[in-house]
GROMACS .gro file of N, CA and C in nm:
model
  447
    1MET      N    1   4.531  -0.740  -1.943
    1MET     CA    2   4.526  -0.645  -1.834
    1MET      C    3   4.468  -0.512  -1.880
    2SER      N    4   4.497  -0.471  -2.003
    2SER     CA    5   4.446  -0.342  -2.050
    2SER      C    6   4.294  -0.345  -2.065
    3LYS      N    7   4.236  -0.462  -2.094
    3LYS     CA    8   4.090  -0.473  -2.101
    3LYS      C    9   4.029  -0.451  -1.963
    4THR      N   10   4.089  -0.505  -1.860
    4THR     CA   11   4.039  -0.488  -1.725
    4THR      C   12   4.041  -0.341  -1.685
    5ILE      N   13   4.145  -0.272  -1.721
    5ILE     CA   14   4.157  -0.131  -1.685
    5ILE      C   15   4.048  -0.049  -1.754
    6ARG      N   16   4.016  -0.080  -1.880
    6ARG     CA   17   3.912  -0.006  -1.952
    6ARG      C   18   3.772  -0.040  -1.900
    7ILE      N   19   3.749  -0.161  -1.858
    7ILE     CA   20   3.617  -0.203  -1.811
    7ILE      C   21   3.591  -0.152  -1.670
    8LEU      N   22   3.691  -0.148  -1.587
    8LEU     CA   23   3.674  -0.106  -1.449
    8LEU      C   24   3.609   0.032  -1.435
    9PRO      N   25   3.654   0.134  -1.509
    9PRO     CA   26   3.586   0.264  -1.496
    9PRO      C   27   3.439   0.256  -1.540
   10LEU      N   28   3.409   0.178  -1.643
   10LEU     CA   29   3.272   0.164  -1.689
   10LEU      C   30   3.185   0.099  -1.582
   11VAL      N   31   3.234  -0.005  -1.518
   11VAL     CA   32   3.162  -0.072  -1.411
   11VAL      C   33   3.139   0.025  -1.295
   12SER      N   34   3.239   0.103  -1.261
   12SER     CA   35   3.227   0.201  -1.152
   12SER      C   36   3.120   0.305  -1.183
   13VAL      N   37   3.118   0.352  -1.306
   13VAL     CA   38   3.018   0.452  -1.347
   13VAL      C   39   2.878   0.392  -1.341
   14LEU      N   40   2.860   0.270  -1.390
   14LEU     CA   41   2.730   0.205  -1.386
   14LEU      C   42   2.684   0.179  -1.243
   15LEU      N   43   2.776   0.137  -1.157
   15LEU     CA   44   2.741   0.111  -1.018
   15LEU      C   45   2.699   0.241  -0.949
   16CYS      N   46   2.772   0.347  -0.971
   16CYS     CA   47   2.734   0.477  -0.912
   16CYS      C   48   2.600   0.525  -0.965
   17ALA      N   49   2.576   0.506  -1.093
   17ALA     CA   50   2.448   0.550  -1.151
   17ALA      C   51   2.332   0.474  -1.088
   18CYS      N   52   2.351   0.345  -1.064
   18CYS     CA   53   2.245   0.267  -1.001
   18CYS      C   54   2.222   0.311  -0.857
   19LEU      N   55   2.330   0.332  -0.784
   19LEU     CA   56   2.315   0.373  -0.645
   19LEU      C   57   2.251   0.510  -0.632
   20LEU      N   58   2.293   0.604  -0.713
   20LEU     CA   59   2.238   0.740  -0.708
   20LEU      C   60   2.101   0.748  -0.771
   21GLY      N   61   2.077   0.667  -0.873
   21GLY     CA   62   1.950   0.672  -0.944
   21GLY      C   63   1.841   0.588  -0.881
   22GLY      N   64   1.875   0.513  -0.779
   22GLY     CA   65   1.773   0.434  -0.709
   22GLY      C   66   1.728   0.312  -0.787
   23CYS      N   67   1.822   0.236  -0.842
   23CYS     CA   68   1.785   0.113  -0.912
   23CYS      C   69   1.709   0.022  -0.817
   24SER      N   70   1.606  -0.038  -0.864
   24SER     CA   71   1.533  -0.134  -0.780
   24SER      C   72   1.542  -0.270  -0.846
   25SER      N   73   1.540  -0.371  -0.763
   25SER     CA   74   1.555  -0.506  -0.816
   25SER      C   75   1.424  -0.559  -0.873
   26ALA      N   76   1.312  -0.504  -0.828
   26ALA     CA   77   1.183  -0.554  -0.875
   26ALA      C   78   1.110  -0.445  -0.954
   27THR      N   79   1.063  -0.482  -1.070
   27THR     CA   80   0.980  -0.389  -1.145
   27THR      C   81   0.835  -0.432  -1.126
   28LEU      N   82   0.748  -0.334  -1.124
   28LEU     CA   83   0.607  -0.361  -1.105
   28LEU      C   84   0.541  -0.376  -1.241
   29LYS      N   85   0.458  -0.476  -1.254
   29LYS     CA   86   0.389  -0.502  -1.380
   29LYS      C   87   0.256  -0.429  -1.382
   30ASP      N   88   0.222  -0.375  -1.498
   30ASP     CA   89   0.096  -0.301  -1.514
   30ASP      C   90  -0.023  -0.388  -1.474
   31GLY      N   91  -0.120  -0.326  -1.408
   31GLY     CA   92  -0.242  -0.397  -1.372
   31GLY      C   93  -0.297  -0.351  -1.240
   32PHE      N   94  -0.404  -0.417  -1.197
   32PHE     CA   95  -0.467  -0.392  -1.069
   32PHE      C   96  -0.433  -0.507  -0.974
   33TYR      N   97  -0.402  -0.473  -0.850
   33TYR     CA   98  -0.364  -0.572  -0.750
   33TYR      C   99  -0.437  -0.541  -0.620
   34THR      N  100  -0.491  -0.646  -0.557
   34THR     CA  101  -0.572  -0.628  -0.437
   34THR      C  102  -0.530  -0.725  -0.328
   35ALA      N  103  -0.527  -0.673  -0.206
   35ALA     CA  104  -0.505  -0.756  -0.087
   35ALA      C  105  -0.610  -0.716   0.016
   36GLN      N  106  -0.652  -0.814   0.094
   36GLN     CA  107  -0.751  -0.788   0.199
   36GLN      C  108  -0.710  -0.861   0.325
   37MET      N  109  -0.754  -0.810   0.438
   37MET     CA  110  -0.727  -0.876   0.564
   37MET      C  111  -0.810  -1.004   0.571
   38SER      N  112  -0.765  -1.100   0.650
   38SER     CA  113  -0.834  -1.229   0.658
   38SER      C  114  -0.960  -1.223   0.743
   39ASP      N  115  -0.965  -1.130   0.838
   39ASP     CA  116  -1.078  -1.124   0.930
   39ASP      C  117  -1.141  -0.986   0.934
   40TYR      N  118  -1.263  -0.983   0.981
   40TYR     CA  119  -1.330  -0.857   1.010
   40TYR      C  120  -1.284  -0.811   1.148
   41SER      N  121  -1.263  -0.682   1.162
   41SER     CA  122  -1.228  -0.622   1.290
   41SER      C  123  -1.332  -0.515   1.321
   42HIS      N  124  -1.405  -0.533   1.429
   42HIS     CA  125  -1.512  -0.440   1.467
   42HIS      C  126  -1.615  -0.425   1.355
   43GLY      N  127  -1.637  -0.534   1.282
   43GLY     CA  128  -1.738  -0.535   1.176
   43GLY      C  129  -1.688  -0.492   1.039
   44TRP      N  130  -1.558  -0.468   1.025
   44TRP     CA  131  -1.502  -0.420   0.898
   44TRP      C  132  -1.382  -0.504   0.856
   45LYS      N  133  -1.370  -0.529   0.726
   45LYS     CA  134  -1.254  -0.598   0.670
   45LYS      C  135  -1.181  -0.499   0.579
   46GLU      N  136  -1.057  -0.467   0.615
   46GLU     CA  137  -0.980  -0.369   0.538
   46GLU      C  138  -0.921  -0.433   0.412
   47TYR      N  139  -0.908  -0.351   0.309
   47TYR     CA  140  -0.851  -0.396   0.182
   47TYR      C  141  -0.773  -0.281   0.118
   48LEU      N  142  -0.685  -0.317   0.027
   48LEU     CA  143  -0.609  -0.220  -0.051
   48LEU      C  144  -0.604  -0.268  -0.194
   49CYS      N  145  -0.637  -0.180  -0.284
   49CYS     CA  146  -0.628  -0.207  -0.428
   49CYS      C  147  -0.538  -0.102  -0.489
   50ILE      N  148  -0.442  -0.142  -0.572
   50ILE     CA  149  -0.357  -0.047  -0.641
   50ILE      C  150  -0.364  -0.070  -0.791
   51MET      N  151  -0.334   0.035  -0.865
   51MET     CA  152  -0.318   0.025  -1.010
   51MET      C  153  -0.175   0.064  -1.042
   52VAL      N  154  -0.108  -0.021  -1.118
   52VAL     CA  155   0.029   0.004  -1.159
   52VAL      C  156   0.031   0.033  -1.308
   53LYS      N  157   0.103   0.137  -1.345
   53LYS     CA  158   0.120   0.174  -1.486
   53LYS      C  159   0.265   0.218  -1.503
   54ASP      N  160   0.334   0.159  -1.599
   54ASP     CA  161   0.474   0.193  -1.628
   54ASP      C  162   0.562   0.187  -1.504
   55ASP      N  163   0.550   0.078  -1.427
   55ASP     CA  164   0.634   0.051  -1.311
   55ASP      C  165   0.609   0.147  -1.195
   56LYS      N  166   0.493   0.213  -1.192
   56LYS     CA  167   0.459   0.306  -1.084
   56LYS      C  168   0.317   0.280  -1.033
   57ILE      N  169   0.301   0.298  -0.903
   57ILE     CA  170   0.167   0.294  -0.846
   57ILE      C  171   0.103   0.429  -0.878
   58VAL      N  172  -0.003   0.426  -0.959
   58VAL     CA  173  -0.066   0.552  -1.002
   58VAL      C  174  -0.202   0.574  -0.935
   59TYR      N  175  -0.254   0.471  -0.873
   59TYR     CA  176  -0.384   0.480  -0.806
   59TYR      C  177  -0.386   0.379  -0.692
   60ALA      N  178  -0.451   0.416  -0.584
   60ALA     CA  179  -0.469   0.322  -0.474
   60ALA      C  180  -0.598   0.354  -0.400
   61GLU      N  181  -0.663   0.249  -0.352
   61GLU     CA  182  -0.782   0.265  -0.268
   61GLU      C  183  -0.763   0.178  -0.145
   62PHE      N  184  -0.764   0.242  -0.030
   62PHE     CA  185  -0.757   0.171   0.098
   62PHE      C  186  -0.886   0.201   0.172
   63ASN      N  187  -0.955   0.096   0.213
   63ASN     CA  188  -1.080   0.116   0.283
   63ASN      C  189  -1.115  -0.013   0.357
   64ALA      N  190  -1.236  -0.020   0.406
   64ALA     CA  191  -1.285  -0.139   0.473
   64ALA      C  192  -1.430  -0.158   0.434
   65LYS      N  193  -1.474  -0.283   0.436
   65LYS     CA  194  -1.614  -0.311   0.401
   65LYS      C  195  -1.677  -0.399   0.508
   66SER      N  196  -1.807  -0.384   0.520
   66SER     CA  197  -1.883  -0.467   0.613
   66SER      C  198  -1.915  -0.599   0.542
   67PRO      N  199  -1.968  -0.699   0.612
   67PRO     CA  200  -2.005  -0.824   0.545
   67PRO      C  201  -2.105  -0.803   0.431
   68SER      N  202  -2.186  -0.697   0.439
   68SER     CA  203  -2.282  -0.669   0.332
   68SER      C  204  -2.220  -0.593   0.215
   69GLY      N  205  -2.094  -0.549   0.232
   69GLY     CA  206  -2.026  -0.476   0.125
   69GLY      C  207  -2.028  -0.325   0.141
   70TYR      N  208  -2.088  -0.276   0.250
   70TYR     CA  209  -2.094  -0.132   0.275
   70TYR      C  210  -1.953  -0.081   0.307
   71ILE      N  211  -1.916   0.032   0.250
   71ILE     CA  212  -1.781   0.088   0.263
   71ILE      C  213  -1.773   0.177   0.388
   72LYS      N  214  -1.670   0.154   0.467
   72LYS     CA  215  -1.653   0.224   0.594
   72LYS      C  216  -1.646   0.376   0.578
   73ALA      N  217  -1.578   0.424   0.476
   73ALA     CA  218  -1.564   0.569   0.456
   73ALA      C  219  -1.696   0.636   0.424
   74TRP      N  220  -1.797   0.560   0.388
   74TRP     CA  221  -1.929   0.617   0.358
   74TRP      C  222  -2.017   0.628   0.481
   75ASP      N  223  -1.973   0.571   0.594
   75ASP     CA  224  -2.054   0.566   0.714
   75ASP      C  225  -2.038   0.697   0.793
   76ASN      N  226  -2.130   0.791   0.770
   76ASN     CA  227  -2.121   0.923   0.833
   76ASN      C  228  -2.135   0.917   0.985
   77ALA      N  229  -2.220   0.832   1.037
   77ALA     CA  230  -2.235   0.820   1.183
   77ALA      C  231  -2.104   0.772   1.245
   78TYR      N  232  -2.040   0.674   1.181
   78TYR     CA  233  -1.911   0.624   1.231
   78TYR      C  234  -1.807   0.735   1.224
   79MET      N  235  -1.807   0.810   1.114
   79MET     CA  236  -1.713   0.920   1.098
   79MET      C  237  -1.727   1.022   1.211
   80GLU      N  238  -1.849   1.062   1.239
   80GLU     CA  239  -1.873   1.163   1.342
   80GLU      C  240  -1.829   1.115   1.480
   81SER      N  241  -1.861   0.990   1.513
   81SER     CA  242  -1.824   0.939   1.645
   81SER      C  243  -1.672   0.920   1.656
   82MET      N  244  -1.608   0.873   1.551
   82MET     CA  245  -1.463   0.853   1.555
   82MET      C  246  -1.390   0.986   1.557
   83ALA      N  247  -1.432   1.081   1.477
   83ALA     CA  248  -1.366   1.211   1.470
   83ALA      C  249  -1.371   1.283   1.605
   84ALA      N  250  -1.479   1.265   1.678
   84ALA     CA  251  -1.493   1.331   1.808
   84ALA      C  252  -1.393   1.276   1.911
   85VAL      N  253  -1.358   1.149   1.898
   85VAL     CA  254  -1.268   1.085   1.993
   85VAL      C  255  -1.124   1.082   1.943
   86GLN      N  256  -1.103   1.051   1.816
   86GLN     CA  257  -0.970   1.026   1.762
   86GLN      C  258  -0.912   1.142   1.679
   87THR      N  259  -0.989   1.240   1.647
   87THR     CA  260  -0.951   1.353   1.559
   87THR      C  261  -0.919   1.311   1.416
   88THR      N  262  -0.956   1.190   1.382
   88THR     CA  263  -0.947   1.144   1.243
   88THR      C  264  -1.065   1.052   1.220
   89TYR      N  265  -1.083   1.011   1.097
   89TYR     CA  266  -1.193   0.923   1.059
   89TYR      C  267  -1.154   0.853   0.929
   90PRO      N  268  -1.224   0.745   0.892
   90PRO     CA  269  -1.182   0.663   0.778
   90PRO      C  270  -1.160   0.740   0.647
   91ASN      N  271  -1.248   0.831   0.612
   91ASN     CA  272  -1.232   0.901   0.485
   91ASN      C  273  -1.110   0.993   0.487
   92ASP      N  274  -1.063   1.029   0.606
   92ASP     CA  275  -0.943   1.112   0.621
   92ASP      C  276  -0.816   1.027   0.620
   93TYR      N  277  -0.807   0.931   0.715
   93TYR     CA  278  -0.682   0.856   0.726
   93TYR      C  279  -0.657   0.763   0.608
   94THR      N  280  -0.762   0.711   0.545
   94THR     CA  281  -0.737   0.623   0.429
   94THR      C  282  -0.672   0.703   0.315
   95ARG      N  283  -0.714   0.825   0.297
   95ARG     CA  284  -0.654   0.911   0.193
   95ARG      C  285  -0.510   0.946   0.227
   96LYS      N  286  -0.482   0.968   0.354
   96LYS     CA  287  -0.344   1.001   0.396
   96LYS      C  288  -0.251   0.883   0.372
   97TYR      N  289  -0.296   0.762   0.406
   97TYR     CA  290  -0.212   0.645   0.384
   97TYR      C  291  -0.188   0.623   0.234
   98VAL      N  292  -0.292   0.636   0.154
   98VAL     CA  293  -0.279   0.616   0.009
   98VAL      C  294  -0.184   0.720  -0.051
   99ALA      N  295  -0.197   0.844  -0.010
   99ALA     CA  296  -0.109   0.950  -0.063
   99ALA      C  297   0.037   0.919  -0.032
  100GLN      N  298   0.064   0.870   0.088
  100GLN     CA  299   0.201   0.835   0.124
  100GLN      C  300   0.255   0.721   0.040
  101LEU      N  301   0.171   0.621   0.013
  101LEU     CA  302   0.213   0.507  -0.069
  101LEU      C  303   0.244   0.552  -0.212
  102ILE      N  304   0.158   0.632  -0.268
  102ILE     CA  305   0.180   0.679  -0.405
  102ILE      C  306   0.305   0.767  -0.412
  103GLN      N  307   0.325   0.849  -0.312
  103GLN     CA  308   0.444   0.936  -0.308
  103GLN      C  309   0.572   0.853  -0.296
  104ALA      N  310   0.574   0.758  -0.201
  104ALA     CA  311   0.695   0.680  -0.173
  104ALA      C  312   0.716   0.565  -0.272
  105GLN      N  313   0.606   0.511  -0.328
  105GLN     CA  314   0.611   0.395  -0.416
  105GLN      C  315   0.657   0.268  -0.345
  106ASN      N  316   0.660   0.271  -0.211
  106ASN     CA  317   0.692   0.153  -0.132
  106ASN      C  318   0.644   0.178   0.011
  107THR      N  319   0.670   0.085   0.100
  107THR     CA  320   0.620   0.099   0.237
  107THR      C  321   0.716   0.176   0.327
  108ASP      N  322   0.835   0.205   0.279
  108ASP     CA  323   0.932   0.280   0.360
  108ASP      C  324   0.883   0.421   0.386
  109GLY      N  325   0.890   0.462   0.508
  109GLY     CA  326   0.859   0.600   0.543
  109GLY      C  327   0.711   0.632   0.553
  110ILE      N  328   0.624   0.532   0.550
  110ILE     CA  329   0.481   0.560   0.568
  110ILE      C  330   0.458   0.582   0.717
  111ASP      N  331   0.411   0.701   0.749
  111ASP     CA  332   0.387   0.738   0.888
  111ASP      C  333   0.247   0.695   0.931
  112THR      N  334   0.238   0.644   1.051
  112THR     CA  335   0.109   0.605   1.106
  112THR      C  336   0.031   0.731   1.145
  113VAL      N  337  -0.094   0.734   1.110
  113VAL     CA  338  -0.182   0.846   1.143
  113VAL      C  339  -0.231   0.827   1.286
  114SER      N  340  -0.211   0.929   1.369
  114SER     CA  341  -0.257   0.925   1.507
  114SER      C  342  -0.408   0.902   1.511
  115GLY      N  343  -0.450   0.805   1.589
  115GLY     CA  344  -0.592   0.771   1.599
  115GLY      C  345  -0.632   0.660   1.505
  116ALA      N  346  -0.542   0.620   1.416
  116ALA     CA  347  -0.570   0.512   1.320
  116ALA      C  348  -0.451   0.418   1.311
  117THR      N  349  -0.393   0.385   1.426
  117THR     CA  350  -0.272   0.302   1.426
  117THR      C  351  -0.299   0.157   1.388
  118HIS      N  352  -0.413   0.101   1.429
  118HIS     CA  353  -0.446  -0.037   1.390
  118HIS      C  354  -0.462  -0.045   1.238
  119SER      N  355  -0.535   0.051   1.182
  119SER     CA  356  -0.550   0.054   1.036
  119SER      C  357  -0.416   0.080   0.969
  120GLY      N  358  -0.331   0.160   1.032
  120GLY     CA  359  -0.198   0.186   0.977
  120GLY      C  360  -0.114   0.060   0.970
  121SER      N  361  -0.121  -0.021   1.075
  121SER     CA  362  -0.049  -0.149   1.076
  121SER      C  363  -0.100  -0.240   0.964
  122ASN      N  364  -0.232  -0.246   0.950
  122ASN     CA  365  -0.290  -0.327   0.842
  122ASN      C  366  -0.253  -0.271   0.706
  123PHE      N  367  -0.251  -0.138   0.693
  123PHE     CA  368  -0.215  -0.076   0.565
  123PHE      C  369  -0.073  -0.116   0.523
  124LEU      N  370   0.019  -0.118   0.617
  124LEU     CA  371   0.157  -0.157   0.584
  124LEU      C  372   0.162  -0.302   0.536
  125LYS      N  373   0.088  -0.391   0.603
  125LYS     CA  374   0.084  -0.531   0.561
  125LYS      C  375   0.021  -0.546   0.423
  126LEU      N  376  -0.089  -0.476   0.402
  126LEU     CA  377  -0.158  -0.483   0.273
  126LEU      C  378  -0.072  -0.424   0.162
  127SER      N  379  -0.003  -0.314   0.191
  127SER     CA  380   0.086  -0.251   0.092
  127SER      C  381   0.196  -0.346   0.049
  128ALA      N  382   0.259  -0.409   0.147
  128ALA     CA  383   0.366  -0.505   0.115
  128ALA      C  384   0.312  -0.618   0.027
  129ALA      N  385   0.191  -0.664   0.057
  129ALA     CA  386   0.131  -0.773  -0.020
  129ALA      C  387   0.101  -0.731  -0.164
  130VAL      N  388   0.043  -0.612  -0.184
  130VAL     CA  389   0.010  -0.572  -0.322
  130VAL      C  390   0.135  -0.538  -0.403
  131ILE      N  391   0.237  -0.486  -0.338
  131ILE     CA  392   0.362  -0.458  -0.409
  131ILE      C  393   0.427  -0.590  -0.452
  132GLU      N  394   0.422  -0.689  -0.365
  132GLU     CA  395   0.474  -0.821  -0.401
  132GLU      C  396   0.394  -0.880  -0.518
  133GLN      N  397   0.262  -0.865  -0.513
  133GLN     CA  398   0.177  -0.911  -0.623
  133GLN      C  399   0.215  -0.842  -0.753
  134ALA      N  400   0.232  -0.710  -0.748
  134ALA     CA  401   0.263  -0.633  -0.868
  134ALA      C  402   0.399  -0.671  -0.925
  135ALA      N  403   0.494  -0.701  -0.839
  135ALA     CA  404   0.626  -0.744  -0.887
  135ALA      C  405   0.616  -0.879  -0.958
  136ALA      N  406   0.528  -0.966  -0.909
  136ALA     CA  407   0.509  -1.099  -0.968
  136ALA      C  408   0.407  -1.098  -1.082
  137GLY      N  409   0.329  -0.991  -1.093
  137GLY     CA  410   0.223  -0.987  -1.193
  137GLY      C  411   0.107  -1.076  -1.157
  138ASN      N  412   0.083  -1.098  -1.026
  138ASN     CA  413  -0.021  -1.187  -0.977
  138ASN      C  414  -0.152  -1.109  -0.959
  139PRO      N  415  -0.252  -1.132  -1.045
  139PRO     CA  416  -0.377  -1.055  -1.037
  139PRO      C  417  -0.477  -1.107  -0.933
  140ASN      N  418  -0.447  -1.218  -0.867
  140ASN     CA  419  -0.541  -1.276  -0.769
  140ASN      C  420  -0.546  -1.193  -0.641
  141ILE      N  421  -0.662  -1.190  -0.579
  141ILE     CA  422  -0.676  -1.121  -0.451
  141ILE      C  423  -0.600  -1.202  -0.345
  142VAL      N  424  -0.514  -1.134  -0.273
  142VAL     CA  425  -0.435  -1.198  -0.169
  142VAL      C  426  -0.495  -1.167  -0.034
  143THR      N  427  -0.503  -1.267   0.052
  143THR     CA  428  -0.553  -1.248   0.187
  143THR      C  429  -0.434  -1.241   0.283
  144VAL      N  430  -0.433  -1.136   0.364
  144VAL     CA  431  -0.327  -1.113   0.461
  144VAL      C  432  -0.377  -1.152   0.599
  145ARG      N  433  -0.299  -1.229   0.669
  145ARG     CA  434  -0.341  -1.276   0.801
  145ARG      C  435  -0.356  -1.161   0.900
  146SER      N  436  -0.464  -1.164   0.973
  146SER     CA  437  -0.488  -1.067   1.079
  146SER      C  438  -0.405  -1.102   1.201
  147GLU      N  439  -0.385  -1.006   1.289
  147GLU     CA  440  -0.308  -1.029   1.411
  147GLU      C  441  -0.371  -1.135   1.500
  148SER      N  442  -0.502  -1.149   1.495
  148SER     CA  443  -0.572  -1.244   1.580
  148SER      C  444  -0.550  -1.389   1.539
  149GLU      N  445  -0.492  -1.413   1.423
  149GLU     CA  446  -0.471  -1.551   1.377
  149GLU      C  447  -0.337  -1.604   1.420
   0.00000   0.00000   0.00000
């Protein structure tokens, strides 16, 4: 019985430390991880690539590419037309989503950018996929099903 009494306070201290310290059940393995949507939407296929170092997401790129490989954030004509209607554009909202992911280190609390809600929905799906990849150490590109499938 005296052993149980001595161990109980230690277990309580460890449990509190985990709860307050934010213990996570999955550690992320160092490397690059990529997920992409399964279909093109309005001529673009969105993707997310992250780099993990020491169990942290230290870099992320969220964007979309055309079938020829042209990057959506580089399309100035698209930017101008979208910004006039939506008050945001790909080079703006992709950076906002990435900053939130790096800050939070997970998908919790990522706010959808007004005018880019479809991309925001895809970003959350892609983020979940790359975090799952990083936890498993899976370097293969993962395809995430589009809503249309």
